[in-house]
Amino acid sequence: ATITVAEDAERAFGFAEAQENWLRALELADRVRVTDEVRSQLQERAARAAHLAGDHDQALSLLQRRLASLPPAPDTAAALLHNELGRYLAASGEERRAVATHARAVTLLPDDAAPAARATVLLGHADALEAVGRYGDSRDQAAAALKVAQDAGLESAKARILPTLGFSLAYFGQPDAGLAAMMEGLRVAEASGVPHDIADAYVHLCNLLCGPLNRLSEGIDVGRRAAAVMNGLGLGRTYGVTLQALVANALFRIGDWRAAGELVDTALAATPTGTAALQLRLARCRLLVNGADFDAAERNLDALEALCAQTVGPRFQIPLVTLRAGLAMWRHRPAQARRFVAQGLEGAPAGSDDVWVLAPLVWHGFRAEADAMELAARPGHGPDREWVTRLQERMDELVRRAQTAAPEVRASVLGYHRLCDAETSRINGRSDPLLWQLAASIWEENLHPYPAAYAHFRQAEALYTVRAHAAGADGVLIGAHQVAHRLGARSLLEQIETLAHRAGVALPLPASAAPGRPGRPTVPAAPHPATGSDPLEVLTERERAVLTCLAEGRTNRQIARILFISEKTVSVHVSHILTKLGVQSRVHAAMYLHRLEQPPAGDDGPRDPRDPH
């Protein structure tokens, strides 16, 4: 009776209920006499239900107990069970073990294995190789599986094989053939009605569109529709969440960060496990880091690193250390960022074709060295020239390897290459505005607003360094500010507003309300406590900027460097400030500003800020 209930639950896509009943059946089997064959079947059915319900630890435990009873000699049943174990390992995030387990499954196939079994095992190996970025090897294994299926007339096997083969074909520059294979695989899967096959086809399609092919709007539409289908198939907590994570990352890349955050929160409420949960947590960390919620970002990255330790493959580890490096740079810790970049590059698997995943990590390495250059005057800071050379070699290698990939992959790698060239000019002490403009144009063509806004910010910074009132610099900076504000990119927004403050540029208030922290004004423009007017209205914007620096205790030389003007010009501004405010010295001018920033004096009434007492 328990087995009947479990099978009914599976037919209704109630995999959590099925798992519970298969486990109950195993308990009952211990109380009655059943054959070893029956007990083995119960273990396999319980493991499969646990996997589909998202309980990957239970699935692995059950199947490993089953495998322990098998002899090590070549055997079709053993090969198929190792293939199943590899799938469970991949779903739990243990992708390196999954590759090894699938390779073991291939070696366990006897020469007389049935075509269906051989095609299944070869495909499992292809899927595992794809997950670690070995798309060329994956393509070869999938093509071999397809030939076996075609020779044996196994039409239904195409539902599982074609999506995997199609992904690799599209990645290596045959997008039409690859997408056609994927759509045919999806058609066969939907005709067969097997939930896992339908889910796998949709995930492959969405991953391709939202990832290497950069067809983000199309991928978002496919992913949203597919996630709804997964809920109807009882796979919302596993495949459905994976699709939502892919859509969230695509929303981030096209610049709809608010929608991405809402989707991540909704998906996490389903309490997913395994790789689905890891993908969502990465998406949330990406939003936290770039949204300047640094403490929350660090806590979430720590938790994610604990989950990923020793198990997860490069498609999780590389983005994780990239985010770690980015967070370190926003916190002005380039040496720490350097360590994270080195960790990621050392852990990147040899032979991976995932050049578009590695490229942003290499860019973060260049960016960290450029930040270190700006801090070179401080003890323990400064760029590591030998490390820069190694980064350049790695970037050159990625560019070479991208030449065999799809045009969209090449465009992405080229965009990061241009960013690295521009960061190199920063490292060399003279940031080149033209290089930044070239980088920005590529990302604008790719429809990725965030890296474009970052490049425009650096372009404006470089222009101000060349000349205080460089033609077009104000417009470039204002444009970057508007994009960063729309995204909610508070980390970048704060740097843009700091630069505007130093350059004396008045940033127009965007049409929408500010997303979180407001930008820092040049100096407070609060009304005078006695008259209600602004006591600093007699000063120009540039004089207000100089006054702010005076109040911070800066010397004329430091102010000149901050505001991109000469020391002589600073001296003239200081003289004008003292005259207009009616104070006698720099110290009195600083005290004047500090008193303006204090709250009203209460019952004692207002006080003239020029009053030294």
XYZ file of C-alpha atoms in Angstrom:
613
model
C 0.000 0.000 0.000
C 2.848 2.387 0.796
C 4.495 1.690 -2.543
C 1.194 2.378 -4.299
C 0.902 5.750 -2.565
C 4.512 6.610 -3.529
C 3.893 5.742 -7.181
C 0.631 7.732 -7.217
C 2.491 10.745 -5.771
C 5.154 10.491 -8.503
C 2.496 10.407 -11.223
C 1.004 13.578 -9.701
C 4.502 15.206 -9.538
C 4.367 15.191 -5.727
C 7.993 14.203 -5.287
C 8.326 15.227 -1.628
C 5.358 13.005 -0.753
C 6.775 10.236 -2.917
C 10.122 10.490 -1.127
C 8.417 10.203 2.253
C 6.543 7.071 1.220
C 9.531 5.389 -0.429
C 11.469 5.916 2.808
C 8.528 4.488 4.744
C 8.534 1.472 2.429
C 12.234 0.953 3.185
C 11.481 0.942 6.907
C 8.720 -1.621 6.394
C 11.039 -3.736 4.266
C 13.320 -4.134 7.297
C 10.411 -5.694 9.238
C 9.435 -8.258 6.643
C 11.353 -10.632 4.451
C 12.121 -9.017 1.099
C 14.736 -9.959 -1.440
C 17.896 -7.958 -1.917
C 16.594 -7.005 -5.357
C 13.422 -5.464 -3.886
C 15.379 -3.563 -1.235
C 17.754 -2.237 -3.931
C 14.802 -1.070 -6.032
C 13.313 0.729 -3.034
C 16.619 2.505 -2.390
C 16.869 3.621 -6.014
C 13.254 4.848 -6.149
C 13.627 6.719 -2.834
C 16.870 8.327 -4.000
C 15.310 9.460 -7.288
C 12.313 10.988 -5.503
C 14.585 12.751 -3.001
C 16.635 14.186 -5.862
C 13.555 15.525 -7.645
C 12.226 16.939 -4.359
C 15.494 18.846 -3.829
C 16.766 16.714 -0.914
C 20.158 16.036 -2.484
C 21.895 14.825 0.693
C 19.265 12.120 1.173
C 19.480 11.138 -2.493
C 23.266 10.755 -2.305
C 23.127 8.780 0.934
C 20.569 6.309 -0.408
C 22.300 5.721 -3.728
C 25.763 5.371 -2.211
C 24.421 2.639 0.090
C 23.005 0.913 -2.954
C 26.296 1.154 -4.869
C 28.229 -0.314 -1.938
C 26.583 -3.664 -2.612
C 27.705 -3.848 -6.249
C 30.878 -5.562 -7.532
C 33.547 -3.302 -9.132
C 33.581 -5.218 -12.450
C 32.066 -3.756 -15.644
C 28.312 -4.042 -15.455
C 25.464 -2.149 -17.108
C 23.499 -1.741 -13.884
C 26.553 -0.390 -12.073
C 27.273 2.013 -14.928
C 23.708 3.357 -14.861
C 23.765 3.781 -11.088
C 27.069 5.658 -11.247
C 25.510 7.837 -13.930
C 22.611 8.552 -11.577
C 25.006 9.267 -8.709
C 26.900 11.728 -10.881
C 23.671 13.628 -11.571
C 22.932 13.868 -7.849
C 26.464 15.061 -7.122
C 26.154 17.767 -9.767
C 22.799 18.905 -8.376
C 24.301 19.183 -4.891
C 27.188 21.308 -6.188
C 29.939 18.667 -6.156
C 30.728 19.098 -9.829
C 34.314 17.865 -9.768
C 33.242 14.604 -8.114
C 30.406 14.424 -10.601
C 32.824 14.479 -13.543
C 34.911 11.705 -11.993
C 31.813 9.644 -11.205
C 30.474 9.954 -14.752
C 33.862 9.013 -16.174
C 33.740 5.935 -13.931
C 30.291 5.135 -15.312
C 31.671 5.145 -18.865
C 34.452 2.720 -17.925
C 31.922 0.397 -16.247
C 29.946 -0.019 -19.474
C 30.489 -3.559 -20.835
C 31.094 -3.997 -24.545
C 27.656 -5.573 -24.988
C 25.753 -2.828 -23.140
C 22.369 -2.021 -24.638
C 22.287 1.124 -26.837
C 19.858 2.904 -24.493
C 22.195 2.382 -21.539
C 25.261 3.436 -23.521
C 23.561 6.610 -24.792
C 22.407 7.473 -21.257
C 25.860 7.068 -19.730
C 27.637 8.981 -22.504
C 25.138 11.821 -22.133
C 25.625 11.917 -18.365
C 29.352 12.394 -18.900
C 28.638 15.128 -21.474
C 26.410 16.994 -18.991
C 29.056 16.804 -16.269
C 31.754 18.121 -18.607
C 29.487 20.986 -19.647
C 28.936 21.947 -16.000
C 32.678 22.508 -15.501
C 33.056 24.491 -18.714
C 34.647 21.784 -20.876
C 32.286 22.448 -23.775
C 34.459 20.867 -26.466
C 34.694 17.560 -24.583
C 30.996 17.774 -23.764
C 30.136 18.234 -27.437
C 32.136 15.149 -28.406
C 30.450 12.945 -25.784
C 26.979 14.261 -26.647
C 27.597 13.677 -30.356
C 28.657 10.090 -29.567
C 25.498 9.580 -27.514
C 23.344 10.953 -30.332
C 24.922 8.588 -32.859
C 24.214 5.607 -30.602
C 20.593 6.739 -30.202
C 20.103 7.343 -33.926
C 21.639 4.018 -34.937
C 19.342 2.196 -32.499
C 16.236 4.245 -33.374
C 15.929 5.633 -29.814
C 13.804 8.683 -30.633
C 12.928 9.520 -27.020
C 16.627 9.719 -26.079
C 16.904 12.884 -28.180
C 14.988 14.755 -25.480
C 17.996 14.432 -23.197
C 20.839 14.518 -25.733
C 19.937 17.420 -28.047
C 19.833 20.202 -25.409
C 23.342 19.309 -24.236
C 24.709 19.019 -27.758
C 22.929 22.219 -28.796
C 24.531 24.235 -25.998
C 28.049 23.294 -27.070
C 27.305 23.852 -30.757
C 25.988 27.350 -30.031
C 28.911 28.148 -27.744
C 31.387 27.294 -30.489
C 29.874 29.619 -33.052
C 26.929 27.664 -34.462
C 24.023 29.406 -32.705
C 21.395 28.533 -35.314
C 22.284 24.833 -35.304
C 22.583 24.802 -31.540
C 19.232 26.485 -30.918
C 17.546 24.237 -33.491
C 18.878 21.161 -31.659
C 17.654 22.549 -28.345
C 14.167 23.285 -29.641
C 13.907 19.808 -31.157
C 14.994 18.285 -27.842
C 12.362 20.342 -26.013
C 9.686 19.219 -28.486
C 10.535 15.552 -27.960
C 10.636 16.033 -24.182
C 7.227 17.698 -24.072
C 5.794 14.950 -26.275
C 7.140 12.278 -23.917
C 5.899 14.109 -20.800
C 8.913 13.127 -18.675
C 9.294 15.982 -16.121
C 13.075 15.737 -15.754
C 13.637 15.826 -19.510
C 11.350 18.854 -19.975
C 13.085 20.671 -17.124
C 16.556 19.902 -18.400
C 15.710 21.166 -21.899
C 14.349 24.446 -20.545
C 17.349 25.018 -18.251
C 19.786 24.464 -21.122
C 17.885 26.886 -23.354
C 17.573 29.591 -20.704
C 21.200 29.200 -19.632
C 22.391 29.616 -23.223
C 20.267 32.700 -23.925
C 20.976 34.412 -20.581
C 24.653 33.461 -20.650
C 27.020 33.007 -23.600
C 24.620 34.158 -26.360
C 23.717 37.353 -24.447
C 20.129 37.329 -25.743
C 18.985 38.556 -22.385
C 15.440 39.750 -23.052
C 14.627 36.535 -24.898
C 16.217 34.458 -22.142
C 14.266 36.281 -19.446
C 10.986 35.561 -21.224
C 11.860 31.889 -21.715
C 13.013 31.521 -18.105
C 9.871 33.056 -16.634
C 7.580 30.863 -18.712
C 9.638 27.778 -17.941
C 9.635 28.459 -14.178
C 5.835 28.436 -14.262
C 5.933 25.117 -16.133
C 8.246 23.684 -13.449
C 5.740 24.531 -10.726
C 3.129 22.515 -12.613
C 5.541 19.580 -12.867
C 6.344 19.585 -9.152
C 9.914 20.792 -9.811
C 9.563 24.376 -8.611
C 12.002 23.930 -5.711
C 14.747 22.531 -7.939
C 14.635 23.313 -11.655
C 12.191 26.178 -11.135
C 14.553 27.921 -8.740
C 17.501 27.335 -11.088
C 15.559 29.073 -13.851
C 14.708 31.977 -11.542
C 18.390 32.380 -10.679
C 19.303 32.515 -14.378
C 16.603 35.136 -14.974
C 17.762 37.184 -11.964
C 21.316 37.308 -13.285
C 20.057 38.342 -16.719
C 17.958 41.103 -15.131
C 21.081 42.297 -13.315
C 23.068 42.423 -16.546
C 20.442 44.406 -18.469
C 20.144 46.833 -15.556
C 16.813 45.947 -13.895
C 18.287 45.413 -10.449
C 15.045 46.007 -8.579
C 13.268 43.202 -10.447
C 16.316 40.959 -9.946
C 16.226 41.523 -6.189
C 12.506 40.825 -5.960
C 12.909 37.602 -7.925
C 15.787 36.422 -5.719
C 13.752 37.057 -2.557
C 10.768 35.171 -3.980
C 12.867 32.194 -5.053
C 14.750 31.951 -1.749
C 11.424 31.765 0.074
C 11.045 28.283 -1.440
C 14.083 27.175 0.675
C 15.959 25.581 -2.244
C 19.001 23.376 -1.794
C 22.016 22.317 -3.846
C 23.177 24.263 -6.862
C 19.819 26.027 -7.190
C 20.345 27.636 -3.793
C 23.972 28.482 -4.583
C 23.002 30.257 -7.803
C 20.424 32.352 -5.971
C 22.816 33.251 -3.165
C 25.399 34.369 -5.713
C 22.779 36.567 -7.352
C 21.896 38.120 -3.998
C 25.569 38.755 -3.159
C 26.057 40.459 -6.532
C 23.230 42.875 -5.701
C 24.504 43.507 -2.164
C 28.102 44.224 -3.243
C 27.141 46.623 -6.002
C 24.401 48.163 -3.892
C 26.990 49.166 -1.242
C 25.451 46.992 1.496
C 28.945 45.833 2.331
C 28.399 44.277 5.759
C 25.471 42.192 4.534
C 27.463 41.266 1.432
C 30.379 40.024 3.513
C 28.111 37.951 5.757
C 26.419 36.368 2.754
C 29.721 35.718 0.980
C 31.091 34.064 4.128
C 28.033 31.805 4.291
C 28.271 31.024 0.586
C 31.970 30.203 0.848
C 31.223 27.766 3.679
C 28.635 26.045 1.487
C 31.017 25.920 -1.480
C 34.102 24.702 0.382
C 35.827 21.715 -1.213
C 32.872 20.777 -3.389
C 31.600 23.291 -5.892
C 32.922 23.588 -9.432
C 34.314 26.640 -11.232
C 30.995 28.123 -12.341
C 30.338 28.907 -8.663
C 33.854 29.364 -7.306
C 34.970 31.867 -9.956
C 32.002 34.253 -9.498
C 32.389 33.885 -5.733
C 36.006 35.050 -5.632
C 35.210 37.739 -8.219
C 32.600 39.156 -5.854
C 35.065 38.843 -2.970
C 37.612 40.858 -4.926
C 35.019 43.467 -5.894
C 33.932 43.923 -2.291
C 37.552 44.308 -1.169
C 38.104 47.060 -3.753
C 34.993 48.988 -2.781
C 36.415 48.878 0.750
C 39.761 50.213 -0.517
C 41.657 46.977 0.141
C 43.391 46.223 -3.173
C 45.939 43.856 -1.634
C 43.100 41.708 -0.310
C 41.425 41.835 -3.727
C 44.692 40.664 -5.305
C 44.673 37.589 -3.067
C 41.120 36.688 -4.075
C 41.920 37.059 -7.773
C 45.004 34.869 -7.388
C 42.953 32.271 -5.534
C 40.401 32.171 -8.329
C 42.945 31.920 -11.129
C 44.879 29.195 -9.344
C 41.682 27.192 -8.821
C 40.420 27.596 -12.393
C 40.426 24.173 -14.049
C 42.809 23.553 -16.900
C 41.065 23.137 -20.207
C 37.926 25.071 -19.249
C 36.254 26.804 -22.181
C 34.432 29.220 -19.846
C 36.529 32.188 -20.953
C 33.649 34.622 -20.459
C 33.423 33.595 -16.770
C 37.168 33.998 -16.174
C 37.459 37.336 -18.001
C 35.730 39.459 -15.308
C 37.980 37.914 -12.655
C 41.082 38.943 -14.615
C 39.645 42.460 -15.016
C 39.192 42.629 -11.230
C 42.871 41.760 -10.946
C 43.868 44.726 -13.125
C 41.444 46.983 -11.312
C 42.911 46.028 -7.943
C 46.420 46.887 -9.141
C 45.177 50.239 -10.482
C 43.569 50.979 -7.118
C 46.832 50.009 -5.445
C 48.634 52.506 -7.680
C 46.393 55.280 -6.383
C 47.298 54.267 -2.826
C 51.013 53.874 -3.613
C 52.008 56.653 -1.235
C 50.753 54.632 1.724
C 53.029 52.018 3.352
C 52.306 48.494 2.148
C 50.463 49.657 -0.963
C 51.369 49.909 -4.621
C 50.956 47.692 -7.674
C 52.720 44.361 -8.071
C 54.324 44.694 -11.509
C 55.181 41.010 -11.806
C 51.576 40.109 -11.031
C 50.356 42.610 -13.641
C 52.476 40.832 -16.244
C 50.949 37.495 -15.293
C 47.465 38.987 -15.494
C 48.231 40.315 -18.967
C 49.374 36.876 -20.088
C 46.177 35.333 -18.727
C 44.001 37.914 -20.462
C 45.829 37.395 -23.751
C 45.214 33.654 -23.400
C 41.474 34.217 -22.849
C 41.295 36.447 -25.916
C 42.996 33.759 -28.016
C 40.711 31.023 -26.748
C 37.621 33.169 -27.331
C 38.356 33.229 -31.061
C 36.822 29.760 -31.440
C 33.699 30.697 -29.467
C 30.455 32.366 -30.529
C 30.608 36.063 -31.550
C 28.726 37.016 -28.383
C 31.342 35.287 -26.235
C 34.129 37.028 -28.147
C 32.380 40.384 -27.664
C 32.134 39.819 -23.912
C 35.789 38.844 -23.582
C 36.779 41.801 -25.765
C 34.840 44.115 -23.462
C 36.808 42.896 -20.462
C 40.020 43.070 -22.472
C 39.339 46.750 -23.185
C 38.669 47.369 -19.493
C 41.997 45.700 -18.663
C 43.808 47.923 -21.175
C 42.243 51.004 -19.602
C 43.078 49.839 -16.062
C 46.666 49.317 -17.234
C 46.834 53.002 -18.124
C 45.769 53.755 -14.551
C 48.466 51.426 -13.257
C 51.030 53.290 -15.365
C 50.058 56.571 -13.710
C 48.204 58.263 -16.564
C 44.647 57.047 -17.056
C 43.795 57.237 -20.771
C 40.300 58.661 -21.470
C 40.256 57.218 -24.988
C 40.791 53.669 -23.712
C 37.945 54.121 -21.246
C 35.706 55.441 -23.994
C 36.484 52.392 -26.153
C 35.631 50.068 -23.265
C 32.375 51.899 -22.566
C 31.291 51.719 -26.209
C 31.691 47.926 -26.305
C 29.571 47.442 -23.200
C 26.944 49.804 -24.538
C 26.806 47.738 -27.730
C 26.438 44.605 -25.578
C 23.550 46.322 -23.703
C 25.274 45.993 -20.331
C 24.791 49.376 -18.629
C 26.790 48.773 -15.447
C 30.299 48.177 -16.905
C 29.564 50.949 -19.420
C 28.764 53.374 -16.571
C 31.931 52.341 -14.715
C 34.040 52.958 -17.832
C 32.434 56.368 -18.384
C 33.146 57.287 -14.751
C 36.823 56.460 -15.278
C 36.780 58.292 -18.606
C 35.563 61.474 -16.897
C 38.133 61.035 -14.131
C 40.898 60.709 -16.725
C 39.686 63.796 -18.600
C 39.704 65.898 -15.416
C 43.238 64.707 -14.691
C 44.390 65.958 -18.078
C 42.585 69.269 -17.753
C 40.363 70.629 -14.981
C 37.682 71.808 -17.411
C 38.101 69.181 -20.122
C 35.568 69.421 -22.912
C 32.799 66.859 -22.540
C 33.962 65.519 -19.168
C 31.002 66.968 -17.279
C 28.525 65.362 -19.680
C 30.247 61.983 -19.455
C 30.195 62.098 -15.658
C 26.557 63.211 -15.517
C 25.585 60.372 -17.874
C 27.386 57.798 -15.699
C 25.661 59.250 -12.639
C 22.226 58.882 -14.207
C 22.842 55.241 -15.158
C 24.267 54.354 -11.739
C 21.313 56.039 -10.051
C 18.783 54.180 -12.217
C 20.463 50.846 -11.480
C 20.747 51.456 -7.756
C 24.520 50.924 -8.073
C 25.309 52.747 -4.842
C 28.938 51.605 -4.718
C 29.651 53.230 -8.072
C 27.291 56.127 -7.349
C 29.289 57.203 -4.317
C 32.531 57.255 -6.317
C 30.879 59.282 -9.072
C 29.542 61.823 -6.585
C 32.913 62.076 -4.878
C 34.538 62.815 -8.237
C 31.846 65.391 -9.033
C 32.522 67.034 -5.674
C 36.246 67.216 -6.381
C 35.748 68.497 -9.921
C 33.133 71.059 -8.932
C 30.422 69.502 -11.118
C 26.801 70.001 -10.116
C 25.027 66.700 -10.731
C 21.377 67.178 -11.695
C 18.900 65.363 -9.477
C 17.566 62.339 -11.362
C 13.857 62.246 -12.042
C 13.246 59.342 -9.688
C 13.826 59.388 -5.956
C 17.339 58.562 -4.837
C 17.891 54.796 -4.306
C 19.111 54.752 -0.731
C 21.963 56.942 0.351
C 21.920 60.449 -1.084
C 25.019 61.828 -2.725
C 27.348 63.998 -0.653
C 26.870 67.717 -1.396
C 29.891 69.914 -1.881
C 29.229 71.731 1.392
C 26.059 71.999 3.448
C 23.649 74.525 2.046
C 21.490 74.689 5.154
C 19.698 77.935 5.901
C 21.328 80.233 8.405
C 19.779 79.567 11.832
C 19.092 83.262 12.389
C 18.047 84.573 8.989
C 16.852 81.417 7.202
C 19.201 82.158 4.302
C 22.289 80.263 3.183
C 25.349 81.986 4.719
C 27.553 80.383 2.049
C 25.613 81.723 -0.913
C 28.373 84.310 -1.399
C 30.757 81.495 -2.400
C 31.039 79.913 -5.841
C 30.726 76.137 -6.248
C 34.505 75.865 -6.581
C 35.055 77.962 -3.441
C 32.642 75.714 -1.538
C 34.684 72.697 -2.631
C 37.885 74.366 -1.446
C 36.218 75.264 1.882
C 35.187 71.648 2.407
C 38.793 70.559 1.883
C 40.014 73.256 4.277
C 37.648 71.957 6.922
C 39.177 68.488 6.436
C 42.615 69.925 7.231
C 44.014 69.663 3.686
C 47.054 71.606 2.528
C 46.988 73.661 -0.682
C 48.952 70.948 -2.462
C 46.492 68.267 -1.377
C 43.509 70.419 -2.374
C 45.058 71.036 -5.793
C 45.470 67.301 -6.370
C 41.931 66.514 -5.191
C 40.239 69.227 -7.281
C 42.526 68.942 -10.326
C 43.679 72.586 -10.125
C 47.022 74.299 -9.496
C 48.296 75.302 -6.052
C 48.285 78.929 -7.156
C 44.594 78.692 -8.010
C 43.898 77.131 -4.609
C 45.676 80.055 -2.922
C 43.488 82.535 -4.815
C 40.317 80.660 -3.824
C 41.380 80.619 -0.160
C 41.919 84.397 -0.213
C 38.469 84.919 -1.713
C 36.878 82.629 0.898
C 38.473 84.504 3.812
C 37.349 87.852 2.393
C 33.771 86.798 1.628
C 33.232 85.106 4.975
C 34.921 87.864 6.958
C 37.328 85.539 8.778
C 41.047 85.973 9.362
C 42.606 82.552 8.730
C 42.167 79.084 7.291
C 41.480 77.772 10.782
C 38.676 80.281 11.291
C 37.216 79.341 7.883
C 37.203 75.664 8.875
C 35.587 76.507 12.235
C 32.970 78.596 10.396
C 31.941 75.582 8.325
C 31.976 73.184 11.281
C 29.672 75.497 13.262
C 27.252 75.654 10.349
C 27.064 71.876 10.399
C 26.081 71.816 14.087
C 22.393 71.656 15.049
C 20.660 74.842 16.320
C 21.716 75.941 19.775
C 18.249 75.503 21.333
C 17.116 78.049 23.952
C 20.413 79.889 23.765
C 19.419 81.135 20.298
C 21.447 81.364 17.086
C 25.062 82.316 17.089
C 27.153 83.944 14.385
C 29.455 81.195 13.024
C 32.239 83.790 12.829
C 32.128 84.166 16.626
C 35.253 82.333 17.888
C 33.502 81.644 21.220
